[in-house]
Each structure stands twice: as C-alpha cells, then as structure tokens.
Amino acid sequence: MIKKKRFFINSVFKLSLFLLFNQISTAKKLYAKTKPKVVVLGAGFGGASCISYLSNFTDLIDLVVVDKNKWIKTCPFSNLVIGNLIDESNITFKPKFNKNIKFVVSEFKFIDAERKKILFDGKSSLDYDFLIMSPGIGYKKKQIEGYSVDDDKNIPHCWDGENKITNFKKRLDSLENNCKVIISAPDYPYRCPPAPYERASMIANFLTGKNIKFKILIFDSKNSFTKKNIFLKEWKEIYGNSIEWVSKKKGGQISRFEKKKVFNSNGEKIEGDFIHIIPEQKAGKIIFDSKLCSSNWCKINPQTFQLSNFKDIYAVGDSVDAGDMPKSAFSAESQAKILSLNLINRILQKGYLNPVFLNTCYSFSSNDRAFSITSWYKLNTTKDKIVSLGSSQSSEDGLNNERIRESKEAFGWYESITKTLYG
Ligand SMILES: Cc1cc2nc3c(=O)[nH]c(=O)nc-3n(C[C@H](O)[C@H](O)[C@H](O)COP(=O)(O)OP(=O)(O)OC[C@H]3O[C@@H](n4cnc5c(N)ncnc54)[C@H](O)[C@@H]3O)c2cc1C
C-alpha cells in the first residue's frame, strides 16, 4: 500500500516536472526573440530580494535593477551603529549582482504607466514589460507643527538609510551630563514597529558609554507598542530610571515643535537638549509623483503584489498595504519571494501559488542583548487581505543567556540576508 502511494506520488511529481519544463520551453519559444523586460525599482530589501529570486530565471526574462544610490546603507542594524555596537561600514554595501543582471544607478523621476516607460533626469528613459516597485517610504506632508522632515541639521530622523547617521551621532556626542533626550514615536503604520524603542535603547547605550547621566523621554502617539513589556523590563534592569515611556493617553502625542522644546496635545511644554521626531510616513515619493496611488500606501493584490488598476506594475515592501504584516526588511523579503514566483507563473501562464508569509523582528536593548517576535501570515478566505496566523515572542523574563543567544541569531539573520542580497 505504502509502495503504491510512493509510486503514485513519484509519478505525479515526475509529471509536474515534465509539465513545468514543457511550459518553460514553450515560454522560451514564445519569447525567443524578445524576452520580457522586468525592471526593479530600488535595490533595498524588497527590490534586491526580487532580484535574488528572479535571477534564477534570466533565460526567461531580462532583468534590470535601478537604484539612486550606488552604495546601499541598510536601516536594519542602523540603530546598532547609533549605539556604538557596530561601525557604519558594517551596514553599507555595494551590491554585486550577477553579471546577467543590469544595475543602473539613477533616480526614477516619473513612471509613465500608459506608455510603460520610466523617465530619469534629462532625456533618458527605460521601457519595461513588467515593473516591480520597492522604493521604501516617503513622508507625509502634514507633520507635527513647526517640524520639517528636511531639517536634518537641527532635527535629524535617520529613518531611511541615507547618509545621516554621522550627523545624528555628532549631536548625541555633544550632549552633556544630566541631558534630556525627547523621542516622538508615530502612530501605526510606519517602518519597523519596534525600531523607535530599539533606538531609545541604543541612544541610552551610547550615552552610558560617554559616562554621563541622561534622561530619555519617549512620547508616543500610541497607547502600546510591540514587545512593550520586554522593553520596559530591559530598560529598568540596564538603564535604571533613565528611559521613560509616555503613552498617548498620558499626554504622549506631540503636536508642536520649537527649537529645543515640544508641546503635547494637552498643551504642556517639554524642553529637551536633543529632540528626535520620527516622522509620519507613507509610500515612497516616486509612487505619488507618478500618480500610481491615491491613499497613503499602495493597494495591491496580496497574492501577486500587482498594483490595483495597473496590470503590469507590481509593488512590494514598505510601500504597500500588506494587511496585518508589519513594514520590515524580513516582511519585504518574504513578500518578494511570492511576488517573484507568481510573476514567473504569470509569464509561464501557470496558476498562482497560495502564499504563506513570515516575519521576525529582533530588537537590541544593549550590547549582546536581543529579543524577538515571529509571526506567520496567510491570505483571508476572499484572498484580498494578508491576515495573521499567530505569533511567538521571546519570554518576558528572559535569562541572560537567552538574550545573548538571540543577539547572535539577530547577527546571523543580518549577515545571511545581506550576503544573499548584496554578495
Ligand atoms: C531604524 C530602523 C531599524 C530597522 N530595523 C529592522 C530590523 O532589524 N529588521 C527588519 O526586518 N527591518 C528593519 N527595519 C525596516 C526595514 O528597513 C524596511 O522595512 C525595509 O528596508 C523595507 O524594504 P524596501 O525595499 O521597501 O525599502 P528600502 O530597503 O528602503 O529600499 C528602497 C530603495 O529604493 C531606492 N529608491 C527610492 N526611490 C527611488 C527612486 N525614485 N529612484 C531610484 N531609486 C529609488 C532607495 O535608494 C532604496 O535603496 C528598520 C527600519 C529602521 C528605520
């Protein structure tokens, strides 16, 4: 009986392989003269993950990746640079894509969806058959009164991997004994839900290294946050009473900023020596400049990642509304896998995979201490939303060796993903 079953499974497996190869060769014949051109916007986590998966199919498609930056500076682990755990060079990569993938360093200025054309500065342009967009985040126009996202000199945010960390650290380094740091954390959704709290930990680690007394006040536009109990416990144990979190209902929402002071929604004035506002976010700017999205985040078909209303344009990563999935590098990679495989299925005229997604977010509280949350996702029954299947989190009473083990796992994840994506 078991043998019969195995024979049946083997035959079905061989038949599907035969059909797959048959379809690939039919598709190759179909596109013998002109392979479809797939252009990927952005070599960050979503874009580079698509490149990594699609690079297995370059006999079927032409692959071009475009990024405005030659060097990619990652947001994951940028907090660790702020905390002096690692150096900025450890999060900076010059991508080494396969030779048969064209890497163009240039900035998209406009996507002409009707003519399937991308316009750069001047007269240069690029045609595509399929476009995958992963431009990360942009910023909402209306921010806290008196605050501008562009004022990097006075109030740097360091939320998008640009070259701002040196300036941010200079500002921290100029702080003196008994200084006060104010962090304003935005409401959901924003890039990397635990990152504001990891940032507070890393600022504390930096200031502890300077051997000065400090107070960090986190003013939050929310009443809770991910891994809250672990963060609160870690802060107490490592930094005593130096980090304080203020919920929205206790006056955490900041409504106005002036040099060296903020005002909360109750009208209270709070003065600080270093004010760090994490701005309100939306999808990458190019998406709005090209009129491809009418709300803050791109609406997509969550099985294919095809943009609603634009059949040959796909979007992935932080720019999309991915239902219950948080905006993280881990999520972007998980989504990119499904997008890439289902794009190949579309080209091969095969059925789509029914996806399952995964996300793990590690956070550091100090040197060698990390904890995580892992969640699984699938499509809802109507297949129009990504919904959570459940999650598992590090224990709140984690022993030293558990936190140390998780910090090693976090480094393992980071090294492995950046090596896969950037060589
Ligand atoms: C402080 C901080 C810590 C974080 N830590 C973690 C972590 O530990 N784990 C985790 O999983 N996630 C983490 N994240 C989240 C993670 O950085 C993002 O979720 C991830 O980068 C999303 O990938 P993406 O491809 O959407 O965007 P990005 O990785 O930002 O890539 C976008 C790319 O598009 C390019 N681009 C944009 N516009 C244009 C244009 N017009 N023309 C050409 N190129 C363009 C940009 O140069 C960039 O390279 C963190 C984020 C922050 C801010």
Coordinates of C-alpha atoms and ligand atoms in Angstrom, one line a residue:
M1 CA 0.0 0.0 0.0
I2 CA 2.8 2.4 1.1
K3 CA 4.8 1.4 -2.0
K4 CA 1.8 2.1 -4.3
K5 CA 1.3 5.5 -2.6
R6 CA 5.0 6.4 -3.1
F7 CA 4.8 5.2 -6.7
F8 CA 1.8 7.4 -7.3
I9 CA 3.4 10.5 -5.6
N10 CA 6.6 9.9 -7.7
S11 CA 4.6 9.7 -10.9
V12 CA 2.7 12.9 -10.1
F13 CA 5.9 14.6 -9.2
K14 CA 7.6 13.5 -12.4
L15 CA 4.6 14.5 -14.4
S16 CA 4.5 18.0 -12.9
L17 CA 8.3 18.4 -13.5
F18 CA 7.7 17.4 -17.1
L19 CA 4.9 19.9 -17.5
L20 CA 6.9 22.6 -15.9
F21 CA 9.9 22.1 -18.2
N22 CA 7.5 21.8 -21.1
Q23 CA 5.9 25.2 -20.1
I24 CA 9.4 26.8 -19.7
S25 CA 10.5 25.7 -23.1
T26 CA 7.1 26.8 -24.7
A27 CA 7.6 30.1 -22.9
K28 CA 11.2 30.3 -24.1
K29 CA 10.0 29.8 -27.7
L30 CA 7.3 32.4 -27.2
Y31 CA 9.8 34.9 -26.0
A32 CA 12.7 33.6 -28.2
K33 CA 13.3 36.9 -29.9
T34 CA 12.4 39.3 -27.1
K35 CA 12.4 38.2 -23.5
P36 CA 10.1 40.2 -21.4
K37 CA 12.0 43.0 -19.6
V38 CA 11.4 43.1 -15.8
V39 CA 12.6 46.4 -14.2
V40 CA 13.0 46.6 -10.5
L41 CA 12.9 50.0 -8.8
G42 CA 15.0 50.0 -5.7
A43 CA 17.9 47.8 -4.5
G44 CA 16.8 47.9 -0.9
F45 CA 15.4 44.8 0.9
G46 CA 12.3 44.3 -1.3
G47 CA 13.9 45.1 -4.6
A48 CA 17.1 43.2 -4.0
S49 CA 15.1 40.1 -2.8
C50 CA 13.1 40.2 -6.0
I51 CA 16.4 40.3 -7.9
S52 CA 17.7 37.4 -5.9
Y53 CA 14.7 35.2 -6.7
L54 CA 14.3 36.3 -10.3
S55 CA 18.0 35.8 -11.1
N56 CA 17.1 32.1 -11.4
F57 CA 15.0 32.9 -14.4
T58 CA 17.3 35.1 -16.6
D59 CA 17.0 32.7 -19.5
L60 CA 13.3 33.6 -19.5
I61 CA 13.4 37.4 -18.6
D62 CA 15.7 40.4 -18.9
L63 CA 16.4 41.8 -15.5
V64 CA 17.3 45.4 -14.8
V65 CA 17.5 46.9 -11.3
V66 CA 17.7 50.7 -10.7
D67 CA 18.6 52.5 -7.5
K68 CA 19.6 56.1 -7.0
N69 CA 22.4 55.0 -4.7
K70 CA 25.4 53.0 -5.7
W71 CA 26.0 52.1 -2.0
I72 CA 23.1 50.7 0.0
K73 CA 23.0 51.7 3.6
T74 CA 20.6 49.4 5.5
C75 CA 18.1 50.6 8.1
P76 CA 18.2 47.3 9.9
F77 CA 21.2 47.5 12.3
S78 CA 21.5 51.3 11.8
N79 CA 20.3 51.6 15.5
L80 CA 23.3 49.5 16.4
V81 CA 25.6 52.0 14.7
I82 CA 24.0 54.7 16.8
G83 CA 24.6 52.6 19.9
N84 CA 28.2 52.1 19.0
L85 CA 27.8 48.3 18.8
I86 CA 29.0 48.2 15.2
D87 CA 30.5 50.6 12.7
E88 CA 28.6 52.4 9.9
S89 CA 30.8 50.5 7.3
N90 CA 29.1 47.2 8.6
I91 CA 25.8 48.3 7.3
T92 CA 27.0 49.8 4.0
F93 CA 27.1 47.6 0.9
K94 CA 28.0 47.9 -2.8
P95 CA 25.7 45.4 -4.5
K96 CA 27.3 42.7 -6.5
F97 CA 24.5 41.3 -8.7
N98 CA 25.0 38.5 -11.2
K99 CA 26.6 39.6 -14.5
N100 CA 23.4 38.9 -16.5
I101 CA 21.5 41.5 -14.3
K102 CA 21.9 45.1 -15.3
F103 CA 22.3 47.5 -12.4
V104 CA 21.6 51.1 -13.2
V105 CA 22.5 53.9 -10.7
S106 CA 20.0 56.6 -11.4
E107 CA 16.9 58.2 -9.9
F108 CA 13.4 57.4 -11.2
K109 CA 11.6 60.8 -11.8
F110 CA 8.4 59.5 -13.3
I111 CA 6.7 56.3 -14.2
D112 CA 4.6 56.6 -17.3
A113 CA 2.2 53.6 -16.7
E114 CA 0.4 54.1 -20.0
R115 CA 3.5 54.0 -22.2
K116 CA 5.3 51.5 -19.9
K117 CA 8.3 53.9 -19.6
I118 CA 10.4 55.2 -16.8
L119 CA 11.8 58.7 -17.1
F120 CA 15.0 59.7 -15.4
D121 CA 16.6 63.2 -15.2
G122 CA 17.2 64.8 -18.6
K123 CA 16.0 62.9 -21.7
S124 CA 17.0 59.3 -20.7
S125 CA 14.2 56.7 -20.2
L126 CA 13.8 53.0 -19.9
D127 CA 11.0 50.8 -21.2
Y128 CA 9.6 47.8 -19.3
D129 CA 7.2 44.9 -19.8
F130 CA 6.8 44.4 -16.0
L131 CA 7.8 46.9 -13.4
I132 CA 8.4 46.0 -9.7
M133 CA 8.5 49.0 -7.3
S134 CA 10.2 48.8 -3.9
P135 CA 11.1 52.4 -3.2
G136 CA 10.6 52.2 0.6
I137 CA 8.9 55.0 2.5
G138 CA 8.2 58.7 1.9
Y139 CA 6.9 61.2 4.4
K140 CA 3.5 62.8 5.0
K141 CA 3.2 66.4 4.1
K142 CA 1.4 67.3 7.3
Q143 CA 3.8 66.6 10.2
I144 CA 3.9 68.0 13.7
E145 CA 3.5 71.8 13.6
G146 CA 6.9 73.5 13.3
Y147 CA 8.7 70.4 12.3
S148 CA 10.1 69.7 8.9
V149 CA 11.4 66.2 7.7
D150 CA 14.1 68.1 5.7
D151 CA 15.6 69.8 8.7
D152 CA 18.4 67.3 9.0
K153 CA 20.8 69.7 10.6
N154 CA 18.7 70.5 13.6
I155 CA 16.4 67.6 13.9
P156 CA 17.7 64.5 12.0
H157 CA 15.4 61.4 11.8
C158 CA 17.7 58.8 10.3
W159 CA 14.7 56.7 9.2
D160 CA 15.6 55.9 5.5
G161 CA 19.1 54.7 5.2
E162 CA 20.5 58.0 3.8
N163 CA 23.9 59.3 5.0
K164 CA 22.6 61.0 8.2
I165 CA 24.0 58.8 10.9
T166 CA 27.3 60.7 11.4
N167 CA 25.4 63.9 12.0
F168 CA 23.0 62.2 14.3
K169 CA 25.8 60.8 16.4
K170 CA 27.7 64.1 16.5
R171 CA 24.6 65.6 18.0
L172 CA 24.4 62.9 20.6
D173 CA 28.1 63.2 21.3
S174 CA 27.7 66.9 22.1
L175 CA 25.3 66.1 24.9
E176 CA 26.5 66.8 28.4
N177 CA 25.9 65.4 31.9
N178 CA 22.2 65.5 33.0
C179 CA 21.0 66.0 29.4
K180 CA 17.4 65.3 28.3
V181 CA 16.6 63.5 25.0
I182 CA 13.0 63.6 23.7
I183 CA 11.8 61.0 21.2
S184 CA 8.4 61.3 19.5
A185 CA 7.1 57.9 18.2
P186 CA 4.5 58.0 15.4
D187 CA 1.2 56.1 15.3
Y188 CA 0.9 52.9 13.1
P189 CA 1.6 52.2 10.3
Y190 CA 5.3 53.1 10.0
R191 CA 8.5 51.4 9.0
C192 CA 9.7 48.8 11.6
P193 CA 7.3 49.0 14.6
P194 CA 9.9 48.2 17.4
A195 CA 12.6 50.5 15.9
P196 CA 11.7 53.7 17.9
Y197 CA 12.2 51.7 21.2
E198 CA 15.3 50.0 20.0
R199 CA 16.6 53.4 19.0
A200 CA 15.9 54.7 22.6
S201 CA 17.9 51.7 23.9
M202 CA 20.8 52.4 21.6
I203 CA 20.8 56.1 22.4
A204 CA 21.0 55.1 26.1
N205 CA 23.8 52.7 25.3
F206 CA 25.7 55.5 23.5
L207 CA 25.2 57.9 26.4
T208 CA 26.1 55.3 29.0
G209 CA 29.4 54.8 27.1
K210 CA 30.0 58.6 27.5
N211 CA 29.7 58.1 31.2
I212 CA 27.1 60.8 31.7
K213 CA 23.7 61.0 33.4
F214 CA 20.8 61.3 31.0
K215 CA 17.0 61.1 30.7
I216 CA 15.3 59.8 27.6
L217 CA 11.6 60.5 27.3
I218 CA 9.6 58.7 24.7
F219 CA 6.4 60.5 23.8
D220 CA 4.2 58.1 22.0
S221 CA 1.2 58.6 19.6
K222 CA 0.1 55.1 20.6
N223 CA -1.1 53.6 23.9
S224 CA 1.0 50.5 23.5
F225 CA 3.8 49.1 21.3
T226 CA 5.2 45.8 20.2
K227 CA 7.3 43.8 22.8
K228 CA 6.4 46.6 25.3
N229 CA 6.8 44.6 28.5
I230 CA 10.2 43.2 27.4
F231 CA 11.5 46.7 26.5
L232 CA 10.2 48.2 29.8
K233 CA 11.9 45.4 31.8
E234 CA 15.1 45.6 29.9
W235 CA 15.3 49.4 30.3
K236 CA 14.7 49.2 34.0
E237 CA 17.3 46.5 34.5
I238 CA 20.0 48.0 32.3
Y239 CA 19.4 51.8 32.5
G240 CA 17.5 52.2 35.8
N241 CA 15.0 55.1 35.5
S242 CA 16.8 56.8 32.6
I243 CA 14.2 55.8 29.9
E244 CA 10.6 56.8 30.4
W245 CA 7.7 56.0 28.1
V246 CA 4.7 58.3 27.9
S247 CA 1.6 56.8 26.3
K248 CA -0.8 58.8 24.1
K249 CA -3.5 58.8 26.9
K250 CA -1.0 60.2 29.3
G251 CA 0.0 63.1 27.0
G252 CA 2.4 61.3 24.7
Q253 CA 1.2 62.8 21.4
I254 CA 3.4 65.7 20.4
S255 CA 1.5 68.4 18.5
R256 CA 4.1 71.3 18.2
F257 CA 7.9 71.6 17.9
E258 CA 10.0 74.6 18.6
K259 CA 13.8 74.7 18.9
K260 CA 14.7 72.7 22.0
K261 CA 11.1 72.2 23.1
V262 CA 7.9 70.3 22.2
F263 CA 4.3 70.7 23.2
N264 CA 2.0 67.8 23.7
S265 CA -1.7 67.6 22.9
N266 CA -2.6 68.7 26.4
G267 CA -0.7 71.9 25.7
E268 CA 2.2 71.0 28.1
K269 CA 5.7 72.3 27.2
I270 CA 8.6 69.9 27.5
E271 CA 12.2 71.1 27.0
G272 CA 15.0 68.8 25.7
D273 CA 18.6 69.0 24.7
F274 CA 18.2 66.7 21.8
I275 CA 14.8 66.3 20.1
H276 CA 14.3 63.3 17.8
I277 CA 11.0 63.2 15.9
I278 CA 10.3 60.1 14.0
P279 CA 8.2 61.4 11.1
E280 CA 4.8 60.2 9.9
Q281 CA 5.2 58.0 6.8
K282 CA 3.6 57.0 3.6
A283 CA 4.7 55.1 0.4
G284 CA 7.8 56.2 -1.5
K285 CA 7.6 59.6 -3.2
I286 CA 8.0 58.3 -6.8
I287 CA 4.7 56.5 -6.4
F288 CA 2.8 59.7 -5.7
D289 CA 4.8 61.7 -8.3
S290 CA 3.7 59.1 -10.9
K291 CA 0.1 59.1 -9.6
L292 CA 0.1 55.4 -9.0
C293 CA -1.5 55.5 -5.6
S294 CA -4.4 57.5 -4.1
S295 CA -4.1 56.6 -0.4
N296 CA -1.0 56.6 1.9
W297 CA 0.0 53.0 0.9
C298 CA -0.2 51.1 -2.4
K299 CA -3.2 48.9 -2.8
I300 CA -2.1 45.5 -4.2
N301 CA -3.5 42.1 -4.9
P302 CA -1.8 40.3 -2.0
Q303 CA -1.4 37.0 -3.9
T304 CA 0.5 38.6 -6.8
F305 CA 1.5 42.0 -5.5
Q306 CA 0.1 43.5 -8.7
L307 CA -0.9 47.1 -8.2
S308 CA -4.7 47.7 -8.3
N309 CA -5.6 49.3 -11.6
F310 CA -2.2 48.8 -13.2
K311 CA -1.8 45.3 -14.5
D312 CA 1.9 45.2 -15.3
I313 CA 3.1 47.1 -12.3
Y314 CA 3.9 45.4 -9.0
A315 CA 4.8 46.8 -5.6
V316 CA 6.4 45.2 -2.6
G317 CA 8.0 46.1 0.8
D318 CA 7.2 49.2 2.9
S319 CA 5.3 51.0 0.2
V320 CA 2.4 48.5 0.1
D321 CA -0.6 48.0 2.4
A322 CA 0.2 44.4 3.3
G323 CA -2.7 43.9 5.7
D324 CA -1.5 42.5 9.1
M325 CA 2.1 42.3 8.1
P326 CA 4.4 44.9 9.6
K327 CA 6.8 47.0 7.5
S328 CA 10.1 45.3 7.9
A329 CA 13.0 44.0 5.8
F330 CA 12.1 40.5 6.8
S331 CA 8.5 41.0 5.6
A332 CA 9.7 42.6 2.4
E333 CA 11.9 39.6 1.6
S334 CA 9.0 37.2 2.3
Q335 CA 6.7 39.1 0.0
A336 CA 9.4 39.4 -2.7
K337 CA 9.6 35.6 -2.9
I338 CA 5.9 35.3 -3.6
L339 CA 5.8 38.2 -6.0
S340 CA 8.7 36.8 -8.0
L341 CA 7.4 33.2 -8.2
N342 CA 3.9 34.3 -9.1
L343 CA 5.3 36.7 -11.8
I344 CA 7.2 33.8 -13.3
N345 CA 3.9 31.8 -13.0
R346 CA 2.1 34.6 -14.9
I347 CA 4.8 34.6 -17.6
L348 CA 4.5 30.8 -17.9
Q349 CA 0.7 31.0 -17.9
K350 CA 0.6 28.8 -14.8
G351 CA -1.7 29.0 -11.7
Y352 CA -0.6 31.2 -8.8
L353 CA 0.9 29.9 -5.5
N354 CA -1.3 30.4 -2.5
P355 CA 1.2 32.3 -0.2
V356 CA 2.2 32.0 3.4
F357 CA 4.4 34.7 4.8
L358 CA 6.8 35.1 7.7
N359 CA 8.3 37.9 9.7
T360 CA 10.8 38.0 12.6
C361 CA 11.8 41.3 14.2
Y362 CA 14.8 41.3 16.5
S363 CA 15.4 44.3 18.9
F364 CA 18.5 45.1 20.9
S365 CA 18.4 46.6 24.3
S366 CA 22.2 46.9 24.9
N367 CA 25.4 45.1 23.9
D368 CA 24.7 41.4 23.3
R369 CA 21.1 41.5 24.4
A370 CA 18.3 41.0 21.9
F371 CA 14.8 39.6 21.8
S372 CA 12.3 38.9 19.0
I373 CA 8.8 38.4 17.8
T374 CA 8.0 36.0 15.0
S375 CA 4.6 36.0 13.1
W376 CA 3.1 33.9 10.3
Y377 CA 0.6 35.2 7.8
K378 CA -1.7 33.9 5.0
L379 CA -4.5 35.2 2.8
N380 CA -8.0 35.5 4.1
T381 CA -10.7 33.4 2.5
T382 CA -11.6 36.1 -0.1
K383 CA -7.8 36.3 -0.9
D384 CA -7.8 40.1 -0.7
K385 CA -6.0 40.6 2.6
I386 CA -3.0 39.3 4.4
V387 CA -4.0 38.2 7.8
S388 CA -2.1 37.0 10.9
L389 CA -1.9 33.3 11.7
G390 CA -0.3 33.8 15.1
S391 CA 2.9 34.8 16.6
S392 CA 5.5 33.9 19.2
Q393 CA 7.7 36.2 21.2
S394 CA 10.8 35.9 23.4
S395 CA 10.0 35.3 27.1
E396 CA 9.5 38.4 29.2
D397 CA 11.7 37.0 32.0
G398 CA 14.4 36.1 29.5
L399 CA 17.6 35.0 31.2
N400 CA 21.0 36.5 30.2
N401 CA 21.9 33.5 28.0
E402 CA 18.6 33.7 26.2
R403 CA 19.1 37.4 25.3
I404 CA 22.7 36.7 24.3
R405 CA 21.6 33.8 22.1
E406 CA 19.0 36.0 20.4
S407 CA 21.6 38.7 19.8
K408 CA 23.7 36.1 18.0
E409 CA 20.7 34.9 16.0
A410 CA 20.0 38.5 15.0
F411 CA 23.5 39.0 13.7
G412 CA 23.2 35.6 11.9
W413 CA 20.0 36.8 10.2
Y414 CA 21.5 40.1 9.2
E415 CA 24.8 38.6 7.9
S416 CA 22.9 35.9 5.9
I417 CA 20.3 38.3 4.3
T418 CA 22.9 41.0 3.3
K419 CA 25.2 38.4 1.9
T420 CA 22.4 36.8 -0.2
L421 CA 21.2 40.2 -1.4
Y422 CA 24.5 42.1 -1.9
G423 CA 27.2 39.4 -2.2
Ligands
LIG1 C1 15.9 52.3 12.4 C2 15.4 51.2 11.7 C3 15.7 49.9 12.0 C4 15.2 48.8 11.3 N1 15.5 47.5 11.7 C5 14.9 46.5 11.1 C6 15.2 45.1 11.5 O1 16.0 44.9 12.5 N2 14.7 44.1 10.8 C7 13.8 44.3 9.8 O2 13.3 43.3 9.2 N3 13.5 45.6 9.4 C8 14.0 46.6 10.0 N4 13.8 47.9 9.5 C9 12.8 48.1 8.4 C10 13.5 48.0 7.0 O3 14.5 48.9 6.9 C11 12.5 48.2 5.9 O4 11.2 47.6 6.2 C12 13.0 47.7 4.6 O5 14.1 48.4 4.3 C13 11.9 47.8 3.5 O6 12.4 47.5 2.3 P1 12.0 48.3 1.0 O7 12.6 47.6 -0.2 O8 10.6 48.6 1.0 O9 12.7 49.7 1.2 P2 14.2 50.1 1.2 O10 15.0 49.0 1.8 O11 14.3 51.4 1.9 O12 14.7 50.3 -0.3 C14 14.2 51.3 -1.1 C15 15.3 51.6 -2.2 O13 14.7 52.3 -3.2 C16 15.6 53.3 -3.6 N5 14.8 54.4 -4.3 C17 13.7 55.1 -3.7 N6 13.2 55.9 -4.6 C18 13.9 55.8 -5.7 C19 13.9 56.5 -7.0 N7 13.0 57.4 -7.3 N8 14.8 56.1 -8.0 C20 15.7 55.2 -7.7 N9 15.8 54.5 -6.5 C21 14.9 54.9 -5.5 C22 16.3 53.8 -2.4 O14 17.6 54.4 -2.7 C23 16.4 52.4 -1.6 O15 17.7 51.8 -1.9 C24 14.3 49.0 10.2 C25 14.0 50.3 9.8 C26 14.5 51.4 10.6 C27 14.2 52.8 10.1

